[in-house]
mmCIF file of C-alpha atoms in Angstrom:
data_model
loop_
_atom_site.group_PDB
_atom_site.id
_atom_site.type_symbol
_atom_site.label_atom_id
_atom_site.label_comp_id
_atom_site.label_asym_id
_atom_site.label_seq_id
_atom_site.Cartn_x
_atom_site.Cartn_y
_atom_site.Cartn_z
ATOM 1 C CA UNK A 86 50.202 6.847 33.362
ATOM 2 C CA UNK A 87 48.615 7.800 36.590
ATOM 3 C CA UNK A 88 45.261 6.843 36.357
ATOM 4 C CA UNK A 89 44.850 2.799 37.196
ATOM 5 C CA UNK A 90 43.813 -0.008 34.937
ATOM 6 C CA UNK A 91 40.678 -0.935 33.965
ATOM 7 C CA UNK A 92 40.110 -3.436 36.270
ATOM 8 C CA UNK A 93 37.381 -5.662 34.657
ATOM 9 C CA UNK A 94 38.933 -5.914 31.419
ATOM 10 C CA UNK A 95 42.310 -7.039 32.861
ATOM 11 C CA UNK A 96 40.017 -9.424 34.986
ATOM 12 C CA UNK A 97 38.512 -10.885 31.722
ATOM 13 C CA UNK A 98 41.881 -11.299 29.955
ATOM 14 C CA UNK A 99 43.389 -13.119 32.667
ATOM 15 C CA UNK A 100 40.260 -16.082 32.606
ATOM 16 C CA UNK A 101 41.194 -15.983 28.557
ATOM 17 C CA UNK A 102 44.750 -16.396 29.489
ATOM 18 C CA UNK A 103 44.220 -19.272 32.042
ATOM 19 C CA UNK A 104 41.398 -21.112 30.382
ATOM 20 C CA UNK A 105 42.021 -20.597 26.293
ATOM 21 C CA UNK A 106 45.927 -19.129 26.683
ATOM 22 C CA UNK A 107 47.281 -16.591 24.461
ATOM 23 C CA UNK A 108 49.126 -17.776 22.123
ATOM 24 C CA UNK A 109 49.494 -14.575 19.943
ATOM 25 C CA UNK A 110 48.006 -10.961 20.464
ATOM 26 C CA UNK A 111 47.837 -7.841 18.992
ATOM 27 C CA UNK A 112 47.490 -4.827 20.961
ATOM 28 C CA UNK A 113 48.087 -0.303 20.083
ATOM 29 C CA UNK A 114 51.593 -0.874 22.195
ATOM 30 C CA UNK A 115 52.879 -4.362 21.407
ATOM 31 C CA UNK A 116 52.217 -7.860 20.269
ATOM 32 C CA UNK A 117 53.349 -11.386 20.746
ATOM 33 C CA UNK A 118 53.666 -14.559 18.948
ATOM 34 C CA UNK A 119 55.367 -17.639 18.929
ATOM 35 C CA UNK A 120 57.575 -18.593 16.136
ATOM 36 C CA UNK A 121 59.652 -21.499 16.257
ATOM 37 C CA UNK A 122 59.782 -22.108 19.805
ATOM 38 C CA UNK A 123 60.816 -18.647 20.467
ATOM 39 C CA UNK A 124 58.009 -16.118 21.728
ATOM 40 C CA UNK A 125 58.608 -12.985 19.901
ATOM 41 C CA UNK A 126 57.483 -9.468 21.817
ATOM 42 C CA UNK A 127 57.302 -6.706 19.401
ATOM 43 C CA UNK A 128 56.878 -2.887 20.718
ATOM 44 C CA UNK A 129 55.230 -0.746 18.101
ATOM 45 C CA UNK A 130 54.212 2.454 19.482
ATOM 46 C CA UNK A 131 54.690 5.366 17.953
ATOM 47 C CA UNK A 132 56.397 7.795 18.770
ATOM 48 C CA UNK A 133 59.050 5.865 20.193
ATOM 49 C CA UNK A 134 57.493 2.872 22.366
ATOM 50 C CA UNK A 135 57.036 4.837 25.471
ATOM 51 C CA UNK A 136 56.244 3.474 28.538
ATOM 52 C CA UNK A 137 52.825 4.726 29.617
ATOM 53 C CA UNK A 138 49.707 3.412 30.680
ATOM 54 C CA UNK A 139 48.603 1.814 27.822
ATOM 55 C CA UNK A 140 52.016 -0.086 27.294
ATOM 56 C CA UNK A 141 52.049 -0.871 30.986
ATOM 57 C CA UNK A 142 48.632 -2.353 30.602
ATOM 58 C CA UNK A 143 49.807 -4.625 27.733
ATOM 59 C CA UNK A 144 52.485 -5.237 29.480
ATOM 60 C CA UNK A 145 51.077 -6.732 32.282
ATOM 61 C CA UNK A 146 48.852 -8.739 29.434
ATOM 62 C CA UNK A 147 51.834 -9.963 28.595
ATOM 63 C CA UNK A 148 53.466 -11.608 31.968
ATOM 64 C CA UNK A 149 50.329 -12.649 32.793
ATOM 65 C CA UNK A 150 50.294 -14.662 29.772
ATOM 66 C CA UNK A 151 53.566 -15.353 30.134
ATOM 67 C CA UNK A 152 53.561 -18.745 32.112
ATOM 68 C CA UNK A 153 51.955 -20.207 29.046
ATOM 69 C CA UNK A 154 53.755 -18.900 26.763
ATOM 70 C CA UNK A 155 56.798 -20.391 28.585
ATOM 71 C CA UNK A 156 55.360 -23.929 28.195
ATOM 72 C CA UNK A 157 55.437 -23.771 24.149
ATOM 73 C CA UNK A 158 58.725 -21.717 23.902
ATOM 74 C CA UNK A 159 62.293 -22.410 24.665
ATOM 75 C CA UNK A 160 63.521 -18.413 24.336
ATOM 76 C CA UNK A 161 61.826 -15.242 24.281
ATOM 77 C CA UNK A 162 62.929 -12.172 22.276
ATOM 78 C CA UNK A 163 62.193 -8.703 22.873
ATOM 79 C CA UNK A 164 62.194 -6.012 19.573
ATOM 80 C CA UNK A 165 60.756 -2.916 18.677
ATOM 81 C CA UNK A 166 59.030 -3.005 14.695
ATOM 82 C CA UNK A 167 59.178 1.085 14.731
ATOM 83 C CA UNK A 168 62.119 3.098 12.885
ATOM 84 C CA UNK A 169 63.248 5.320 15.580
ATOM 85 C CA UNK A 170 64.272 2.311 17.961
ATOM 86 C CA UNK A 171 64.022 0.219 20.926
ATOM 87 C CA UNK A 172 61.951 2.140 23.632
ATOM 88 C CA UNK A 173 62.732 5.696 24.602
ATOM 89 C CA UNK A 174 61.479 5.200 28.201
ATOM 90 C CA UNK A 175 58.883 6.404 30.057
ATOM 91 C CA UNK A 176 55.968 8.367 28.239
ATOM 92 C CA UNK A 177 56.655 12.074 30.157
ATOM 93 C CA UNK A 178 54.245 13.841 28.048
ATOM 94 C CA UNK A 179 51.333 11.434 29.799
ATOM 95 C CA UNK A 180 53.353 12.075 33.273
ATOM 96 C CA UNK A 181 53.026 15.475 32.976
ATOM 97 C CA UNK A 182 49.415 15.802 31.956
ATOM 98 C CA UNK A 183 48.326 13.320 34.329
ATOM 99 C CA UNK A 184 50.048 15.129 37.261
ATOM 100 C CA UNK A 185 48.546 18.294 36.502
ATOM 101 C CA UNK A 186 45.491 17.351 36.533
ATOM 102 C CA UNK A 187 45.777 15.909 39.968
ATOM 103 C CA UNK A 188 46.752 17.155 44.026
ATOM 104 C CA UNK A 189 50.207 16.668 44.694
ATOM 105 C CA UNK A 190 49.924 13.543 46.527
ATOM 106 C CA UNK A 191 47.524 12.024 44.401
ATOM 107 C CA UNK A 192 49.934 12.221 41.868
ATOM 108 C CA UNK A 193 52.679 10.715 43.877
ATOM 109 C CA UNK A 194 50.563 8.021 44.944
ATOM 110 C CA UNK A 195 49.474 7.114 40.960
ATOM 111 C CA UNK A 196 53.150 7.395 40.407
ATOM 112 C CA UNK A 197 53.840 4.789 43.157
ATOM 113 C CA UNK A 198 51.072 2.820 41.622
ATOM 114 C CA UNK A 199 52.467 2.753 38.248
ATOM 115 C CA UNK A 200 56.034 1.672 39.364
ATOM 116 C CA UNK A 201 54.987 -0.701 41.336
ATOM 117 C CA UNK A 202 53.192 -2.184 38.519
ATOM 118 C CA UNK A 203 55.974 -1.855 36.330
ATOM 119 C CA UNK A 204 58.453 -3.296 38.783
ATOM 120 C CA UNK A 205 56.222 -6.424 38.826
ATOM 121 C CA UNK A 206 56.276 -6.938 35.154
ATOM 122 C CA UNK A 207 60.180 -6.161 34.876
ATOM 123 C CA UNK A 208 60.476 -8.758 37.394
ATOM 124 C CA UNK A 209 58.436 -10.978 35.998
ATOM 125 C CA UNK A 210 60.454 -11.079 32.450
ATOM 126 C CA UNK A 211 64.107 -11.002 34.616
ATOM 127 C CA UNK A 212 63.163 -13.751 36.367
ATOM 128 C CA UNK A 213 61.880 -16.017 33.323
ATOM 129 C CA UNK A 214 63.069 -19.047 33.555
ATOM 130 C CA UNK A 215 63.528 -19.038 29.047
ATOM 131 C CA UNK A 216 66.700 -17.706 28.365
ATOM 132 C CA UNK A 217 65.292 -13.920 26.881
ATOM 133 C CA UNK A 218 67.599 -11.409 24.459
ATOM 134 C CA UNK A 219 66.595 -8.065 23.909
ATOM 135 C CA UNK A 220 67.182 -6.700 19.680
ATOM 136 C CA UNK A 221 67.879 -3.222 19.898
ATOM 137 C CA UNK A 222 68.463 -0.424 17.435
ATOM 138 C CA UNK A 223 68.163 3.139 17.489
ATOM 139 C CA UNK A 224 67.309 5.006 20.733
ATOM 140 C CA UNK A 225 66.986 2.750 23.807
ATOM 141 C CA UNK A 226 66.784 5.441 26.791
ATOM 142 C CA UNK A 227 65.578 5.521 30.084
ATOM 143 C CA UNK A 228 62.571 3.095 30.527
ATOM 144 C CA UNK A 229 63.413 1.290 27.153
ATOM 145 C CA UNK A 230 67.326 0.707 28.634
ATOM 146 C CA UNK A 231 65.763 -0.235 31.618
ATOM 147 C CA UNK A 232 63.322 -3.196 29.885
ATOM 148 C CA UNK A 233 66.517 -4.335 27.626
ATOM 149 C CA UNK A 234 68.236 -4.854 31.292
ATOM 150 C CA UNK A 235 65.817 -7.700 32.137
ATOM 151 C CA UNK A 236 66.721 -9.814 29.425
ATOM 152 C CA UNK A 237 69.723 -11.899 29.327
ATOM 153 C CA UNK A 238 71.271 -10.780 26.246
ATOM 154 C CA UNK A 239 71.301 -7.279 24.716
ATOM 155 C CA UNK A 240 72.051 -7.997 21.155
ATOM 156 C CA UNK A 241 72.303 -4.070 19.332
ATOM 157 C CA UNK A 242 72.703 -3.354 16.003
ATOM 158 C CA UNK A 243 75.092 -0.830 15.236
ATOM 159 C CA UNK A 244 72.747 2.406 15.081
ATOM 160 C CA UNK A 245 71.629 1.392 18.939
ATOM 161 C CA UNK A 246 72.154 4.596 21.711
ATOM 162 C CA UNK A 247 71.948 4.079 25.324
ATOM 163 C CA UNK A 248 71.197 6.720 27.929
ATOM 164 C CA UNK A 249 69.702 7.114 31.208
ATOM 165 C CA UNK A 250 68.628 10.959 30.668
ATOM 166 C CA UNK A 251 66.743 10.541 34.501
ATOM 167 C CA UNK A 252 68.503 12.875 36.209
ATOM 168 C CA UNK A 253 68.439 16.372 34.076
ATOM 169 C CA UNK A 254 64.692 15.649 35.337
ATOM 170 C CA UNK A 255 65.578 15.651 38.799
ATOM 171 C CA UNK A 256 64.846 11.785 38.990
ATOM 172 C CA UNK A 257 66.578 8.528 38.853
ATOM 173 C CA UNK A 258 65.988 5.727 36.470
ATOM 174 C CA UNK A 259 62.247 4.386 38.340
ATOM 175 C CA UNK A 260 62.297 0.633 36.566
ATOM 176 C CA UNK A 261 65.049 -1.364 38.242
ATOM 177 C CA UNK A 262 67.534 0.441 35.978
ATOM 178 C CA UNK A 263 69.910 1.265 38.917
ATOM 179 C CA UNK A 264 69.473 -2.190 40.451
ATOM 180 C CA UNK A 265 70.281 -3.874 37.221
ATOM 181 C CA UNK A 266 73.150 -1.940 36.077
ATOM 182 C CA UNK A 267 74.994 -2.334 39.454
ATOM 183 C CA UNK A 268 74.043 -6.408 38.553
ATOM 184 C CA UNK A 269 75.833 -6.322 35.118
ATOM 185 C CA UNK A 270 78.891 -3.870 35.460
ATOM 186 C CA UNK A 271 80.946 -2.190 37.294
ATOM 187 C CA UNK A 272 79.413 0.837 39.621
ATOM 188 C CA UNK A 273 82.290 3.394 38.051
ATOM 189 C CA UNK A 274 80.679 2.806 34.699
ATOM 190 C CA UNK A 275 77.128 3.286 36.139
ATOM 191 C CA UNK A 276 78.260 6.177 38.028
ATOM 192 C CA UNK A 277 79.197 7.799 34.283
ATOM 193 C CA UNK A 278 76.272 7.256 33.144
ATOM 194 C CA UNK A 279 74.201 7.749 35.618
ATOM 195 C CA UNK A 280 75.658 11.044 36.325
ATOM 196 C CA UNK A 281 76.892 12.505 33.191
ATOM 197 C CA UNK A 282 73.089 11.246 31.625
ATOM 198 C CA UNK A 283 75.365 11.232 28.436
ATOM 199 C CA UNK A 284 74.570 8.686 25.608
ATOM 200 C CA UNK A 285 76.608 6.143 24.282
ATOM 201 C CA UNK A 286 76.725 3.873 21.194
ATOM 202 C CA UNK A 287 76.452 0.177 20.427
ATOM 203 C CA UNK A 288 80.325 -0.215 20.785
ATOM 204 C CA UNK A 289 80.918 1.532 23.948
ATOM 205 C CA UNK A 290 77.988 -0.482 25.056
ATOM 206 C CA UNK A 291 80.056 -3.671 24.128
ATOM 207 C CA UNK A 292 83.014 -2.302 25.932
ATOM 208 C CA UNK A 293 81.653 -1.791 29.175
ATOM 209 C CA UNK A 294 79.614 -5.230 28.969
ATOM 210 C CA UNK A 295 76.250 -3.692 28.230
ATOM 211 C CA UNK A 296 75.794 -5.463 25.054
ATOM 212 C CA UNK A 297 76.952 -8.842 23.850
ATOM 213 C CA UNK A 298 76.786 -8.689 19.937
ATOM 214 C CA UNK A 299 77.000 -5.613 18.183
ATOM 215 C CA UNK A 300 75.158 -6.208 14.509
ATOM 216 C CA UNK A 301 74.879 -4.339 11.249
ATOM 217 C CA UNK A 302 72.326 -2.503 11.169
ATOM 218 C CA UNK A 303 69.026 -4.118 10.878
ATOM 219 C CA UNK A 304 70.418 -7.200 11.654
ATOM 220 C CA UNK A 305 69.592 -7.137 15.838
ATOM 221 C CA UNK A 306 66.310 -9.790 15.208
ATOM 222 C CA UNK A 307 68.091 -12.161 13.106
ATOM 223 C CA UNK A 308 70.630 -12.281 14.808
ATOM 224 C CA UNK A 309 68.735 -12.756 18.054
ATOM 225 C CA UNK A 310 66.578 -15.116 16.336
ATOM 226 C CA UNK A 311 69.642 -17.219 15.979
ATOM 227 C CA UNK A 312 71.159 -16.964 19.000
ATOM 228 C CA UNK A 313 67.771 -18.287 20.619
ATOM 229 C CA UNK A 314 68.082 -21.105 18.351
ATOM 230 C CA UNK A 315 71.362 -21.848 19.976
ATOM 231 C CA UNK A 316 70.158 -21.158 23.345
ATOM 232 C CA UNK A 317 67.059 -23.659 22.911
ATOM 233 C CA UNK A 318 69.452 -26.407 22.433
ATOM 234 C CA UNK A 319 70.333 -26.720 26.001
ATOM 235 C CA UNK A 320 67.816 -28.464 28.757
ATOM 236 C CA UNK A 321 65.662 -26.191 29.915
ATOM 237 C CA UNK A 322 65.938 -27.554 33.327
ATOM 238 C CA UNK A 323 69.580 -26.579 33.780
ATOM 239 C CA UNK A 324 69.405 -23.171 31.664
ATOM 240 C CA UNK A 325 66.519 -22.363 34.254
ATOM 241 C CA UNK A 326 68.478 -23.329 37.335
ATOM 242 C CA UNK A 327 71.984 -21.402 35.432
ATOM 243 C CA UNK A 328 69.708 -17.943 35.293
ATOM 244 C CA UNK A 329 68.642 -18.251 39.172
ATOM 245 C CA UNK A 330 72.533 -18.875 39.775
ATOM 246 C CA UNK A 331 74.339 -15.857 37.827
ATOM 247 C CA UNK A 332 71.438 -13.301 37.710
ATOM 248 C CA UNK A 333 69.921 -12.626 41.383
ATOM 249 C CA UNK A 334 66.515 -10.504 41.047
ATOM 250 C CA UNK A 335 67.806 -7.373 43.805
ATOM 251 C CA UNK A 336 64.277 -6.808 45.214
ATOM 252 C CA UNK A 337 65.645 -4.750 48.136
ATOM 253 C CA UNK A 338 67.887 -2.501 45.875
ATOM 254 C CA UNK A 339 63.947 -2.190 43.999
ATOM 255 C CA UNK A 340 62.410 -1.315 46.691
ATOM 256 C CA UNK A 341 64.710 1.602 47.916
ATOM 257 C CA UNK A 342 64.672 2.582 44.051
ATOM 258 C CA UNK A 343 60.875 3.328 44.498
ATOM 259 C CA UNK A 344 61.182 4.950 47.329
ATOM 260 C CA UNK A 345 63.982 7.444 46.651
ATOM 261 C CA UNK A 346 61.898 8.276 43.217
ATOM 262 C CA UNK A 347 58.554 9.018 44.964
ATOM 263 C CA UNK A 348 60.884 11.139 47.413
ATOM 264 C CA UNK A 349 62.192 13.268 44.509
ATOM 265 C CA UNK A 350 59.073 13.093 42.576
ATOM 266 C CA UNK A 351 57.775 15.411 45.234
ATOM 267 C CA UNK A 352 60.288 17.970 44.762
ATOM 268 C CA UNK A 353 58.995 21.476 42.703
ATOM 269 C CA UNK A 354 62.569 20.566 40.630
ATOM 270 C CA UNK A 355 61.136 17.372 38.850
ATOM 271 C CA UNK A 356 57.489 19.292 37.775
ATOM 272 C CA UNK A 357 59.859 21.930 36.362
ATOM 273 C CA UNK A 358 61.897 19.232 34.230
ATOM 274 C CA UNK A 359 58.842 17.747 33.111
ATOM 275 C CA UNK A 360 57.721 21.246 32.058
ATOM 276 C CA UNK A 361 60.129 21.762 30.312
ATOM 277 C CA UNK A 362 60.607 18.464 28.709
ATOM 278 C CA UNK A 363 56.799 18.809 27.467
ATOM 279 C CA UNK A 364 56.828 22.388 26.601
ATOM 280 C CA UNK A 365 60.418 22.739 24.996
ATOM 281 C CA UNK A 366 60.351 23.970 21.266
ATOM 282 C CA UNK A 367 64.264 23.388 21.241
ATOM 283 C CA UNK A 368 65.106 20.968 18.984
ATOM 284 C CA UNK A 369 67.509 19.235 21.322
ATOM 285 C CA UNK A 370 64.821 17.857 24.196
ATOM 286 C CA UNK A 371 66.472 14.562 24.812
ATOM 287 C CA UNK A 372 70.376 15.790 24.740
ATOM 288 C CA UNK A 373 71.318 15.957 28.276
ATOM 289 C CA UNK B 200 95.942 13.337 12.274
ATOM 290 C CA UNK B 201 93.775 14.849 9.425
ATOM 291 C CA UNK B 202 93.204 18.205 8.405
ATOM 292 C CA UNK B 203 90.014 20.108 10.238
ATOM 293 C CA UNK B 204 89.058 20.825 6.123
ATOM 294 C CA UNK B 205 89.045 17.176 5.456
ATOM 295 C CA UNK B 206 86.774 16.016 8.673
ATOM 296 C CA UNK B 207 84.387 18.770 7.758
ATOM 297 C CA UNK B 208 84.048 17.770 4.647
ATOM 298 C CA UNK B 209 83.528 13.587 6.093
ATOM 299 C CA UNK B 210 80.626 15.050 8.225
ATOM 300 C CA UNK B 211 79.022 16.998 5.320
ATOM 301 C CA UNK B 212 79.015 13.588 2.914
ATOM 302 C CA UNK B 213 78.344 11.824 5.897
ATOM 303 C CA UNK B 214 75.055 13.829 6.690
ATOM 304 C CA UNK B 215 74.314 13.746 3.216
ATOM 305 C CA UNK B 216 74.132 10.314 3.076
ATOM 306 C CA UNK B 217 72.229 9.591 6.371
ATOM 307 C CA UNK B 218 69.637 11.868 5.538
ATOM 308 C CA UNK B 219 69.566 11.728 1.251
ATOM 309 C CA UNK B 220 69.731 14.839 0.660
ATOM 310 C CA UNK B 221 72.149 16.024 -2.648
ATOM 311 C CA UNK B 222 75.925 16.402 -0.980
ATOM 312 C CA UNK B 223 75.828 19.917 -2.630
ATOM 313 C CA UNK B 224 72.751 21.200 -1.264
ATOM 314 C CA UNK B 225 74.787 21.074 2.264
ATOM 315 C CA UNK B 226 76.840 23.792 3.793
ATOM 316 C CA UNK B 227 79.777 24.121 6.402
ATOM 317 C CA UNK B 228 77.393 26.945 8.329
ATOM 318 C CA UNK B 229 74.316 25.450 7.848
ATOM 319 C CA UNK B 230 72.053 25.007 10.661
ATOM 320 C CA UNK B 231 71.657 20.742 10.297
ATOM 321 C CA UNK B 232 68.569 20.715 12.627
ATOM 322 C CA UNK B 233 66.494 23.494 10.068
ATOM 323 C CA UNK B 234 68.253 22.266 6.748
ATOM 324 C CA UNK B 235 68.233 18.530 7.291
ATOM 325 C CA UNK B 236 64.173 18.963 9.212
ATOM 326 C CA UNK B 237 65.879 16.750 11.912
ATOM 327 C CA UNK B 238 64.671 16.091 15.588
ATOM 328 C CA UNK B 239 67.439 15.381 18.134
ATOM 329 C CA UNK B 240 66.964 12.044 18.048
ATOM 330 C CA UNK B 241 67.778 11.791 14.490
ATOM 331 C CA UNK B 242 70.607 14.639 15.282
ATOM 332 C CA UNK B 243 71.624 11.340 17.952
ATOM 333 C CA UNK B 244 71.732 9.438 15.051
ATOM 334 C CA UNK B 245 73.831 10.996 13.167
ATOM 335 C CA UNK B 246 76.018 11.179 16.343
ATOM 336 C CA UNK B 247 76.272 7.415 15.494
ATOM 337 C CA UNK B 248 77.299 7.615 12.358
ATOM 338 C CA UNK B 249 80.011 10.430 13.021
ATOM 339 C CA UNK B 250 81.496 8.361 15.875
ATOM 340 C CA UNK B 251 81.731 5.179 14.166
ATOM 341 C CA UNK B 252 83.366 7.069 11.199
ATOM 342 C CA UNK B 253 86.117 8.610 13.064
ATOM 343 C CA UNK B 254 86.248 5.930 15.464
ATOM 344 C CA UNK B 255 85.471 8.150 18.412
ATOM 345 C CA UNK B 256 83.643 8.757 21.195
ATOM 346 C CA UNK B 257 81.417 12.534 21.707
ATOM 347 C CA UNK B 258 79.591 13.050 24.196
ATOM 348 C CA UNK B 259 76.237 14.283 23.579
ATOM 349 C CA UNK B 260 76.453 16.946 26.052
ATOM 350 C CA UNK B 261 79.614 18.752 23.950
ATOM 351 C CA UNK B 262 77.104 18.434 21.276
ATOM 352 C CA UNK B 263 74.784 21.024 23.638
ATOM 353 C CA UNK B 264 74.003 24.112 21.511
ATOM 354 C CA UNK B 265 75.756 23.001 18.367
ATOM 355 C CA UNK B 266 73.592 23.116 15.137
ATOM 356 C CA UNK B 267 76.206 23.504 12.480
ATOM 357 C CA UNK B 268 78.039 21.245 10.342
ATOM 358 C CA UNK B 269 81.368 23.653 11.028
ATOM 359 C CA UNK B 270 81.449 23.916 14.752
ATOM 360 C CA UNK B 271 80.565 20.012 14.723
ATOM 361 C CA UNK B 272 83.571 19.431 12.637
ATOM 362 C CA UNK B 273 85.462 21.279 15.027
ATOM 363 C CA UNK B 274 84.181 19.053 18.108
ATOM 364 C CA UNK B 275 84.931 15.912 16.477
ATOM 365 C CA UNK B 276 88.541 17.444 15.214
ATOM 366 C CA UNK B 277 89.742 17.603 19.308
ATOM 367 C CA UNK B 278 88.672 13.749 19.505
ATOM 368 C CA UNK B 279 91.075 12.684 16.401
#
């Protein structure tokens, strides 16, 4: 996670991406396609789709692309192909490792590094002009909750469980996930989950506004699938100029986000958490 | 409100179900995480499934330390 990209590759993808465009790809983290208007971003990497540097990387493969993309599509989706669900968030296993082989502020600096990077491709899918839906199931924690928050739509199917587990780690959510949340409901509800770090279901995520469809299960992609279709109806023009209305990007809420993080990233409390995290043989790691 | 017998008994079919195993193979004092070969995010699953059953709402953190089917029943038994 810490270590940065490999700079000439990225280089040579982004002359593909201007000159030829990229259409479709298939990378170890994710892939994209079109299909019927609608570009289609599956995560599939196992364990759970976390967030590390190799999905970052892809990631950023992905928005750069993205401007093209936009010109053949009328919606974007968001899934995950794997089992076990959506995204469980940042890749802490790579954090740890990473850190310990660095100084201390080398590792806060690579850790400012990679949130800045994701910030800009968070940002990059909020502020799509395509109306987007994230099709969730099964675990979407941390980093994963926090990509679902970009999109427009959260469509879950029923076995779908939120969390933001930051804070047994001695950190807050690093991805916009603060930001966002205070955007889309009510700052008592993000206070509960914030601070309790509890999880929550597909129908309590309905209830407090999270989610907008709750599905049967297996049913998240078709049913987002449709609901683009509906959504590409409409002239792009004013669905474009309807997103920049009701959902304001909070780039100075991000900012102090990445800032408080790095500041508790520094603390001995957050190396311990991650110690533990990584080291734990109980079979309850991710229960707050 | 039901009987604590009869929601132990939903959680052992229940389990049984989410994870195939034969009903009968399952035990109130079982230890679900060793007898079912679960992780806790398949223990979060099940979660799901118990709290769409009973039409509840557990938090994960009263689940902290429980790994049987009996004391589980008994959490989800103060929610009904």
């Amino acid at each position: 996670m810490l270590l940065g990209r490999n700079s000439r590759r990225y280089a040579l993808f982004l002359v593909c991406c201007r000159f030829h465009g990229m259409k479709q790809f298939d990378g170890q983290a994710l892939s994209w396609t079109i299909k019927d208007r609608v570009i289609e971003l599956a995560l599939h990497r196992e364990p759970c789709n976390e967030i590390g540097s190799q999905c970052l990387e892809e990631l950023e493969q992905f928005t750069a692309a993205l401007p093209d993309l936009e010109q053949s599509a009328h919606s974007l989706i968001l899934f995950s192909t794997l089992d076990c669900g959506f995204c469980a968030g940042a890749d802490l296993r790579e954090l740890y490792r990473r850190s310990q082989e660095m100084k201390k502020n080398d590792a806060i600096a690579g850790v400012r590094n990679f949130l800045e990077r994701i910030h800009q491709v968070m940002n990059t899918l909020d502020a799509s002009p395509l109306p987007t839906i994230a099709a969730v199931h099964g675990i979407v924690f941390g980093g994963g909750l926090e990509l679902a928050l970009t999109c427009d739509l959260i469509i879950a199917d029923k076995t779908a469980r939120f969390c933001f587990p930051e804070l047994r780690l001695g950190l807050i959510p690093g991805f916009g996930g603060i930001p966002r949340l205070k955007r889309d409901l009510g700052n008592a509800v993000v206070r509960d989950l914030l601070l309790t770090g509890r999880s929550f279901n597909a129908n309590k995520a309905q209830q407090i506004g999270l989610v907008s469809q709750v599905v049967g299960e297996g049913e998240a992609l078709r049913v987002a699938r449709a609901t683009a279709a509906q959504m590409g109806k409409f002239d792009r023009n004013t669905t474009a100029a309807a997103k920049k209305f009701i959902k304001p990007i909070p780039y100075d809420d991000f900012r102090q986000e990445i800032e408080i993080f790095c500041e508790l990233f520094s603390q001995p409390a957050v190396e311990a958490g991650l110690k533990k995290f990584v080291e734990s043989a109980n079979a309850q790691p991710y229960l707050p | 409100m039901q009987t604590q017998q009869k929601t132990l008994d939903e959680v052992l079919d229940l389990a049984a179900v989410q994870f195939k195993v034969p009903r009968q193979s399952l035990s109130p004092d079982d230890d679900f995480f060793k007898k079912l070969g679960i992780d806790s995010l398949q223990a979060l699953s099940l979660l799901t499934r118990l709290e769409q059953h009973f039409n509840i709402e557990l938090p994960d953190y009263e689940m902290q330390g429980v790994s049987d089917f009996r004391t589980l029943a008994e959490r989800i038994q103060t929610r009904l």
